[in-house]
Protein backbone atom coordinates (compact mmCIF):
# COMPACT_ATOMS: atom_id res chain seq x y z
CA UNK A 1 0.00 0.00 0.00
CA UNK A 2 2.74 2.46 0.98
CA UNK A 3 4.62 1.44 -2.13
CA UNK A 4 1.62 2.28 -4.34
CA UNK A 5 0.97 5.67 -2.67
CA UNK A 6 4.56 6.79 -3.21
CA UNK A 7 4.40 5.70 -6.85
CA UNK A 8 1.16 7.63 -7.40
CA UNK A 9 2.57 10.73 -5.67
CA UNK A 10 5.66 10.70 -7.90
CA UNK A 11 3.54 10.29 -11.02
CA UNK A 12 1.12 13.07 -10.09
CA UNK A 13 3.90 15.51 -9.20
CA UNK A 14 5.75 14.71 -12.43
CA UNK A 15 2.51 15.15 -14.40
CA UNK A 16 1.92 18.55 -12.78
CA UNK A 17 5.43 19.64 -13.64
CA UNK A 18 5.21 18.36 -17.22
CA UNK A 19 1.97 20.28 -17.81
CA UNK A 20 3.41 23.41 -16.19
CA UNK A 21 6.60 23.32 -18.24
CA UNK A 22 4.89 22.58 -21.54
CA UNK A 23 2.20 25.16 -20.80
CA UNK A 24 4.86 27.69 -19.83
CA UNK A 25 6.58 27.19 -23.14
CA UNK A 26 3.35 27.73 -25.06
CA UNK A 27 2.49 30.89 -23.14
CA UNK A 28 5.98 32.34 -23.64
CA UNK A 29 6.38 31.46 -27.32
CA UNK A 30 2.92 32.74 -28.23
CA UNK A 31 3.46 36.05 -26.52
CA UNK A 32 4.11 39.32 -28.30
CA UNK A 33 6.97 41.78 -28.03
CA UNK A 34 6.16 45.40 -27.33
CA UNK A 35 8.90 47.98 -26.76
CA UNK A 36 11.49 45.32 -25.90
CA UNK A 37 9.24 43.48 -23.45
CA UNK A 38 7.69 40.05 -23.99
CA UNK A 39 4.03 40.12 -23.04
CA UNK A 40 3.07 36.47 -22.53
CA UNK A 41 -0.06 35.09 -24.13
CA UNK A 42 -2.90 36.16 -21.88
CA UNK A 43 -1.11 39.40 -21.02
CA UNK A 44 -0.31 38.64 -17.38
CA UNK A 45 3.46 38.22 -17.40
CA UNK A 46 5.94 40.73 -18.73
CA UNK A 47 9.54 39.78 -19.39
CA UNK A 48 12.00 42.48 -20.54
CA UNK A 49 14.55 41.52 -23.19
CA UNK A 50 17.15 43.48 -21.21
CA UNK A 51 17.33 40.49 -18.86
CA UNK A 52 19.24 38.77 -21.67
CA UNK A 53 22.08 41.30 -21.78
CA UNK A 54 25.45 39.54 -21.47
CA UNK A 55 23.84 36.17 -22.13
CA UNK A 56 23.99 33.79 -25.08
CA UNK A 57 20.28 34.35 -25.87
CA UNK A 58 18.70 37.29 -27.66
CA UNK A 59 15.12 36.36 -26.79
CA UNK A 60 13.01 33.76 -24.95
CA UNK A 61 12.86 31.13 -27.71
CA UNK A 62 15.77 28.89 -26.60
CA UNK A 63 14.97 29.02 -22.86
CA UNK A 64 11.32 28.23 -23.65
CA UNK A 65 12.34 25.23 -25.76
CA UNK A 66 14.69 23.99 -23.02
CA UNK A 67 11.81 24.37 -20.56
CA UNK A 68 9.48 22.36 -22.79
CA UNK A 69 11.87 19.64 -23.98
CA UNK A 70 14.24 19.31 -21.04
CA UNK A 71 11.99 19.97 -18.07
CA UNK A 72 8.59 19.09 -19.52
CA UNK A 73 9.84 16.14 -21.56
CA UNK A 74 11.79 14.56 -18.71
CA UNK A 75 8.81 14.98 -16.38
CA UNK A 76 6.48 13.44 -18.96
CA UNK A 77 8.81 10.45 -19.38
CA UNK A 78 9.04 10.10 -15.59
CA UNK A 79 5.26 10.22 -15.25
CA UNK A 80 4.63 7.62 -17.94
CA UNK A 81 7.33 5.19 -16.82
CA UNK A 82 6.38 5.40 -13.15
CA UNK A 83 2.67 4.90 -13.88
CA UNK A 84 3.15 1.91 -16.19
CA UNK A 85 5.58 0.34 -13.74
CA UNK A 86 8.75 0.32 -15.83
CA UNK A 87 11.89 -0.36 -13.85
CA UNK A 88 13.49 2.72 -15.40
CA UNK A 89 10.73 4.87 -13.86
CA UNK A 90 12.71 5.45 -10.67
CA UNK A 91 15.78 6.64 -12.57
CA UNK A 92 13.62 8.74 -14.91
CA UNK A 93 11.89 10.36 -11.92
CA UNK A 94 15.11 11.10 -10.04
CA UNK A 95 16.56 12.58 -13.24
CA UNK A 96 13.44 14.66 -13.95
CA UNK A 97 13.46 16.09 -10.44
CA UNK A 98 17.12 17.05 -10.71
CA UNK A 99 16.54 18.58 -14.15
CA UNK A 100 13.75 20.75 -12.73
CA UNK A 101 15.91 21.89 -9.82
CA UNK A 102 18.89 22.45 -12.11
CA UNK A 103 16.83 24.52 -14.54
CA UNK A 104 15.72 26.77 -11.68
CA UNK A 105 19.28 27.18 -10.36
CA UNK A 106 20.56 28.12 -13.83
CA UNK A 107 17.64 30.51 -14.38
CA UNK A 108 18.25 32.30 -11.08
CA UNK A 109 22.01 32.46 -11.68
CA UNK A 110 21.72 33.73 -15.25
CA UNK A 111 18.90 36.24 -14.82
CA UNK A 112 20.10 37.54 -11.43
CA UNK A 113 16.52 38.52 -10.62
CA UNK A 114 16.33 36.86 -7.22
CA UNK A 115 14.10 33.98 -6.20
CA UNK A 116 10.35 34.32 -6.46
CA UNK A 117 7.92 32.05 -4.66
CA UNK A 118 7.16 30.22 -7.92
CA UNK A 119 10.83 29.48 -8.54
CA UNK A 120 11.13 28.23 -4.97
CA UNK A 121 8.03 26.10 -5.47
CA UNK A 122 9.38 24.43 -8.61
CA UNK A 123 12.84 23.97 -7.10
CA UNK A 124 11.22 22.26 -4.11
CA UNK A 125 9.03 20.22 -6.44
CA UNK A 126 12.11 18.96 -8.24
CA UNK A 127 13.78 17.95 -5.00
CA UNK A 128 10.56 16.33 -3.77
CA UNK A 129 10.20 14.25 -6.95
CA UNK A 130 13.85 13.16 -6.76
CA UNK A 131 13.58 12.37 -3.05
CA UNK A 132 10.35 10.40 -3.40
CA UNK A 133 11.75 8.49 -6.37
CA UNK A 134 14.87 7.62 -4.40
CA UNK A 135 12.71 6.46 -1.49
CA UNK A 136 10.50 4.50 -3.91
CA UNK A 137 13.58 2.81 -5.36
CA UNK A 138 14.77 1.74 -1.89
CA UNK A 139 11.24 0.69 -0.99
CA UNK A 140 11.04 -1.42 -4.14
CA UNK A 141 14.34 -3.12 -3.33
CA UNK A 142 13.12 -3.85 0.20
CA UNK A 143 9.85 -5.31 -1.08
CA UNK A 144 11.66 -7.47 -3.63
CA UNK A 145 14.23 -8.77 -1.16
CA UNK A 146 11.70 -9.31 1.63
CA UNK A 147 9.16 -11.32 -0.38
CSV table of N, CA, C and O in Angstrom, one decimal, residues 2-66:
chain,number,residue,atom,x,y,z
A,2,UNK,N,1.8,1.3,0.9
A,2,UNK,CA,2.7,2.5,1.0
A,2,UNK,C,3.5,2.6,-0.3
A,2,UNK,O,3.7,3.7,-0.8
A,3,UNK,N,3.9,1.5,-0.9
A,3,UNK,CA,4.6,1.4,-2.1
A,3,UNK,C,3.8,2.1,-3.2
A,3,UNK,O,4.3,2.9,-4.0
A,4,UNK,N,2.5,1.8,-3.3
A,4,UNK,CA,1.6,2.3,-4.3
A,4,UNK,C,1.4,3.8,-4.2
A,4,UNK,O,1.3,4.5,-5.1
A,5,UNK,N,1.2,4.2,-2.9
A,5,UNK,CA,1.0,5.7,-2.7
A,5,UNK,C,2.2,6.5,-3.1
A,5,UNK,O,2.0,7.6,-3.6
A,6,UNK,N,3.4,6.0,-2.8
A,6,UNK,CA,4.6,6.8,-3.2
A,6,UNK,C,4.6,6.9,-4.7
A,6,UNK,O,4.9,7.9,-5.3
A,7,UNK,N,4.4,5.7,-5.4
A,7,UNK,CA,4.4,5.7,-6.9
A,7,UNK,C,3.4,6.7,-7.5
A,7,UNK,O,3.7,7.4,-8.4
A,8,UNK,N,2.2,6.7,-6.9
A,8,UNK,CA,1.2,7.6,-7.4
A,8,UNK,C,1.6,9.1,-7.1
A,8,UNK,O,1.4,9.9,-8.0
A,9,UNK,N,2.1,9.4,-6.0
A,9,UNK,CA,2.6,10.7,-5.7
A,9,UNK,C,3.6,11.2,-6.7
A,9,UNK,O,3.6,12.3,-7.1
A,10,UNK,N,4.6,10.3,-6.9
A,10,UNK,CA,5.7,10.7,-7.9
A,10,UNK,C,5.0,11.0,-9.3
A,10,UNK,O,5.4,12.0,-9.9
A,11,UNK,N,4.2,10.1,-9.7
A,11,UNK,CA,3.5,10.3,-11.0
A,11,UNK,C,2.7,11.6,-11.1
A,11,UNK,O,2.8,12.3,-12.1
A,12,UNK,N,2.0,11.9,-10.1
A,12,UNK,CA,1.1,13.1,-10.1
A,12,UNK,C,2.0,14.3,-10.1
A,12,UNK,O,1.7,15.3,-10.8
A,13,UNK,N,3.0,14.3,-9.3
A,13,UNK,CA,3.9,15.5,-9.2
A,13,UNK,C,4.6,15.7,-10.5
A,13,UNK,O,4.8,16.8,-11.0
A,14,UNK,N,5.1,14.6,-11.1
A,14,UNK,CA,5.7,14.7,-12.4
A,14,UNK,C,4.8,15.2,-13.5
A,14,UNK,O,5.1,16.0,-14.4
A,15,UNK,N,3.5,14.7,-13.4
A,15,UNK,CA,2.5,15.2,-14.4
A,15,UNK,C,2.2,16.7,-14.3
A,15,UNK,O,2.2,17.4,-15.3
A,16,UNK,N,2.1,17.1,-13.0
A,16,UNK,CA,1.9,18.6,-12.8
A,16,UNK,C,3.1,19.4,-13.4
A,16,UNK,O,2.9,20.4,-14.0
A,17,UNK,N,4.3,18.9,-13.1
A,17,UNK,CA,5.4,19.6,-13.6
A,17,UNK,C,5.5,19.6,-15.2
A,17,UNK,O,5.8,20.6,-15.8
A,18,UNK,N,5.2,18.5,-15.8
A,18,UNK,CA,5.2,18.4,-17.2
A,18,UNK,C,4.2,19.3,-17.8
A,18,UNK,O,4.5,20.1,-18.8
A,19,UNK,N,3.0,19.4,-17.3
A,19,UNK,CA,2.0,20.3,-17.8
A,19,UNK,C,2.4,21.7,-17.6
A,19,UNK,O,2.2,22.6,-18.5
A,20,UNK,N,3.0,22.0,-16.5
A,20,UNK,CA,3.4,23.4,-16.2
A,20,UNK,C,4.5,23.8,-17.2
A,20,UNK,O,4.5,25.0,-17.7
A,21,UNK,N,5.5,23.0,-17.4
A,21,UNK,CA,6.6,23.3,-18.2
A,21,UNK,C,6.2,23.5,-19.7
A,21,UNK,O,6.5,24.4,-20.4
A,22,UNK,N,5.4,22.5,-20.2
A,22,UNK,CA,4.9,22.6,-21.5
A,22,UNK,C,3.9,23.8,-21.7
A,22,UNK,O,4.0,24.5,-22.7
A,23,UNK,N,3.1,24.0,-20.8
A,23,UNK,CA,2.2,25.2,-20.8
A,23,UNK,C,3.0,26.5,-20.7
A,23,UNK,O,2.7,27.4,-21.4
A,24,UNK,N,4.0,26.5,-19.9
A,24,UNK,CA,4.9,27.7,-19.8
A,24,UNK,C,5.5,28.0,-21.1
A,24,UNK,O,5.6,29.2,-21.5
A,25,UNK,N,6.0,27.0,-21.8
A,25,UNK,CA,6.6,27.2,-23.1
A,25,UNK,C,5.6,27.8,-24.1
A,25,UNK,O,5.9,28.7,-24.9
A,26,UNK,N,4.4,27.2,-24.1
A,26,UNK,CA,3.3,27.7,-25.1
A,26,UNK,C,3.0,29.2,-24.8
A,26,UNK,O,2.9,30.0,-25.7
A,27,UNK,N,2.8,29.5,-23.5
A,27,UNK,CA,2.5,30.9,-23.1
A,27,UNK,C,3.6,31.9,-23.5
A,27,UNK,O,3.3,32.9,-24.0
A,28,UNK,N,4.8,31.5,-23.3
A,28,UNK,CA,6.0,32.3,-23.6
A,28,UNK,C,6.1,32.5,-25.2
A,28,UNK,O,6.3,33.6,-25.7
A,29,UNK,N,6.1,31.4,-25.9
A,29,UNK,CA,6.4,31.5,-27.3
A,29,UNK,C,5.2,32.1,-28.1
A,29,UNK,O,5.4,32.5,-29.2
A,30,UNK,N,4.0,32.1,-27.5
A,30,UNK,CA,2.9,32.7,-28.2
A,30,UNK,C,2.7,34.2,-27.7
A,30,UNK,O,1.6,34.8,-28.1
A,31,UNK,N,3.6,34.7,-27.0
A,31,UNK,CA,3.5,36.1,-26.5
A,31,UNK,C,3.9,37.0,-27.6
A,31,UNK,O,4.3,36.6,-28.7
A,32,UNK,N,3.7,38.3,-27.3
A,32,UNK,CA,4.1,39.3,-28.3
A,32,UNK,C,5.1,40.3,-27.7
A,32,UNK,O,5.1,40.5,-26.4
A,33,UNK,N,6.0,40.8,-28.5
A,33,UNK,CA,7.0,41.8,-28.0
A,33,UNK,C,6.5,43.2,-28.3
A,33,UNK,O,6.0,43.5,-29.4
A,34,UNK,N,6.5,44.0,-27.2
A,34,UNK,CA,6.2,45.4,-27.3
A,34,UNK,C,7.2,46.2,-26.6
A,34,UNK,O,7.4,46.0,-25.4
A,35,UNK,N,7.9,47.1,-27.3
A,35,UNK,CA,8.9,48.0,-26.8
A,35,UNK,C,10.0,47.2,-26.0
A,35,UNK,O,10.4,47.6,-24.9
A,36,UNK,N,10.4,46.1,-26.5
A,36,UNK,CA,11.5,45.3,-25.9
A,36,UNK,C,11.1,44.5,-24.7
A,36,UNK,O,11.9,44.1,-23.9
A,37,UNK,N,9.8,44.3,-24.6
A,37,UNK,CA,9.2,43.5,-23.4
A,37,UNK,C,8.3,42.4,-24.0
A,37,UNK,O,7.5,42.7,-24.9
A,38,UNK,N,8.6,41.2,-23.6
A,38,UNK,CA,7.7,40.1,-24.0
A,38,UNK,C,6.4,40.1,-23.1
A,38,UNK,O,6.5,40.0,-21.9
A,39,UNK,N,5.3,40.2,-23.7
A,39,UNK,CA,4.0,40.1,-23.0
A,39,UNK,C,3.5,38.7,-23.3
A,39,UNK,O,3.2,38.4,-24.5
A,40,UNK,N,3.5,37.9,-22.3
A,40,UNK,CA,3.1,36.5,-22.5
A,40,UNK,C,1.6,36.4,-23.0
A,40,UNK,O,0.8,37.3,-22.8
A,41,UNK,N,1.3,35.3,-23.7
A,41,UNK,CA,-0.1,35.1,-24.1
A,41,UNK,C,-1.0,35.2,-22.9
A,41,UNK,O,-0.7,34.6,-21.9
A,42,UNK,N,-2.0,35.9,-23.0
A,42,UNK,CA,-2.9,36.2,-21.9
A,42,UNK,C,-2.6,37.5,-21.2
A,42,UNK,O,-3.4,38.0,-20.5
A,43,UNK,N,-1.4,38.1,-21.5
A,43,UNK,CA,-1.1,39.4,-21.0
A,43,UNK,C,-0.7,39.6,-19.6
A,43,UNK,O,-0.6,40.7,-19.1
A,44,UNK,N,-0.6,38.5,-18.8
A,44,UNK,CA,-0.3,38.6,-17.4
A,44,UNK,C,1.2,38.9,-17.1
A,44,UNK,O,1.5,39.7,-16.3
A,45,UNK,N,2.0,38.1,-17.7
A,45,UNK,CA,3.5,38.2,-17.4
A,45,UNK,C,4.2,39.1,-18.4
A,45,UNK,O,3.8,39.2,-19.6
A,46,UNK,N,5.1,39.9,-17.9
A,46,UNK,CA,5.9,40.7,-18.7
A,46,UNK,C,7.4,40.5,-18.4
A,46,UNK,O,7.8,40.5,-17.3
A,47,UNK,N,8.1,40.2,-19.5
A,47,UNK,CA,9.5,39.8,-19.4
A,47,UNK,C,10.4,40.7,-20.3
A,47,UNK,O,10.4,40.5,-21.5
A,48,UNK,N,11.2,41.6,-19.7
A,48,UNK,CA,12.0,42.5,-20.5
A,48,UNK,C,13.1,41.7,-21.2
A,48,UNK,O,13.8,40.8,-20.6
A,49,UNK,N,13.4,42.1,-22.5
A,49,UNK,CA,14.6,41.5,-23.2
A,49,UNK,C,15.9,41.9,-22.6
A,49,UNK,O,16.9,41.3,-22.8
A,50,UNK,N,15.9,43.0,-21.8
A,50,UNK,CA,17.1,43.5,-21.2
A,50,UNK,C,17.7,42.5,-20.2
A,50,UNK,O,18.9,42.5,-19.9
A,51,UNK,N,16.8,41.5,-19.7
A,51,UNK,CA,17.3,40.5,-18.9
A,51,UNK,C,18.4,39.6,-19.6
A,51,UNK,O,19.1,38.9,-18.9
A,52,UNK,N,18.3,39.6,-20.9
A,52,UNK,CA,19.2,38.8,-21.7
A,52,UNK,C,20.6,39.5,-22.0
A,52,UNK,O,21.3,38.9,-22.8
A,53,UNK,N,20.8,40.7,-21.5
A,53,UNK,CA,22.1,41.3,-21.8
A,53,UNK,C,23.2,40.5,-21.2
A,53,UNK,O,23.0,39.9,-20.1
A,54,UNK,N,24.3,40.3,-21.9
A,54,UNK,CA,25.5,39.5,-21.5
A,54,UNK,C,25.1,38.1,-21.3
A,54,UNK,O,25.7,37.4,-20.5
A,55,UNK,N,24.2,37.6,-22.1
A,55,UNK,CA,23.8,36.2,-22.1
A,55,UNK,C,23.9,35.6,-23.6
A,55,UNK,O,23.8,36.4,-24.5
A,56,UNK,N,23.9,34.3,-23.7
A,56,UNK,CA,24.0,33.8,-25.1
A,56,UNK,C,22.7,33.8,-25.8
A,56,UNK,O,22.6,33.3,-26.9
A,57,UNK,N,21.6,34.3,-25.2
A,57,UNK,CA,20.3,34.3,-25.9
A,57,UNK,C,19.9,35.8,-26.2
A,57,UNK,O,20.1,36.7,-25.4
A,58,UNK,N,19.2,36.0,-27.3
A,58,UNK,CA,18.7,37.3,-27.7
A,58,UNK,C,17.2,37.4,-27.3
A,58,UNK,O,16.7,38.6,-27.3
A,59,UNK,N,16.5,36.3,-27.2
A,59,UNK,CA,15.1,36.4,-26.8
A,59,UNK,C,14.8,35.1,-26.0
A,59,UNK,O,15.6,34.3,-25.6
A,60,UNK,N,13.5,34.8,-25.8
A,60,UNK,CA,13.0,33.8,-24.9
A,60,UNK,C,12.8,32.4,-25.7
A,60,UNK,O,12.4,31.5,-25.0
A,61,UNK,N,13.1,32.3,-26.9
A,61,UNK,CA,12.9,31.1,-27.7
A,61,UNK,C,13.6,29.9,-27.2
A,61,UNK,O,13.0,28.9,-26.9
A,62,UNK,N,14.9,30.0,-27.1
A,62,UNK,CA,15.8,28.9,-26.6
A,62,UNK,C,15.4,28.5,-25.2
A,62,UNK,O,15.2,27.3,-24.9
A,63,UNK,N,15.4,29.4,-24.2
A,63,UNK,CA,15.0,29.0,-22.9
A,63,UNK,C,13.6,28.4,-22.8
A,63,UNK,O,13.4,27.4,-22.1
A,64,UNK,N,12.7,28.8,-23.6
A,64,UNK,CA,11.3,28.2,-23.6
A,64,UNK,C,11.4,26.8,-24.2
A,64,UNK,O,10.7,25.9,-23.7
A,65,UNK,N,12.2,26.6,-25.2
A,65,UNK,CA,12.3,25.2,-25.8
A,65,UNK,C,13.0,24.3,-24.8
A,65,UNK,O,12.7,23.1,-24.6
A,66,UNK,N,14.0,24.8,-24.1
A,66,UNK,CA,14.7,24.0,-23.0
A,66,UNK,C,13.7,23.7,-21.9
A,66,UNK,O,13.6,22.5,-21.4
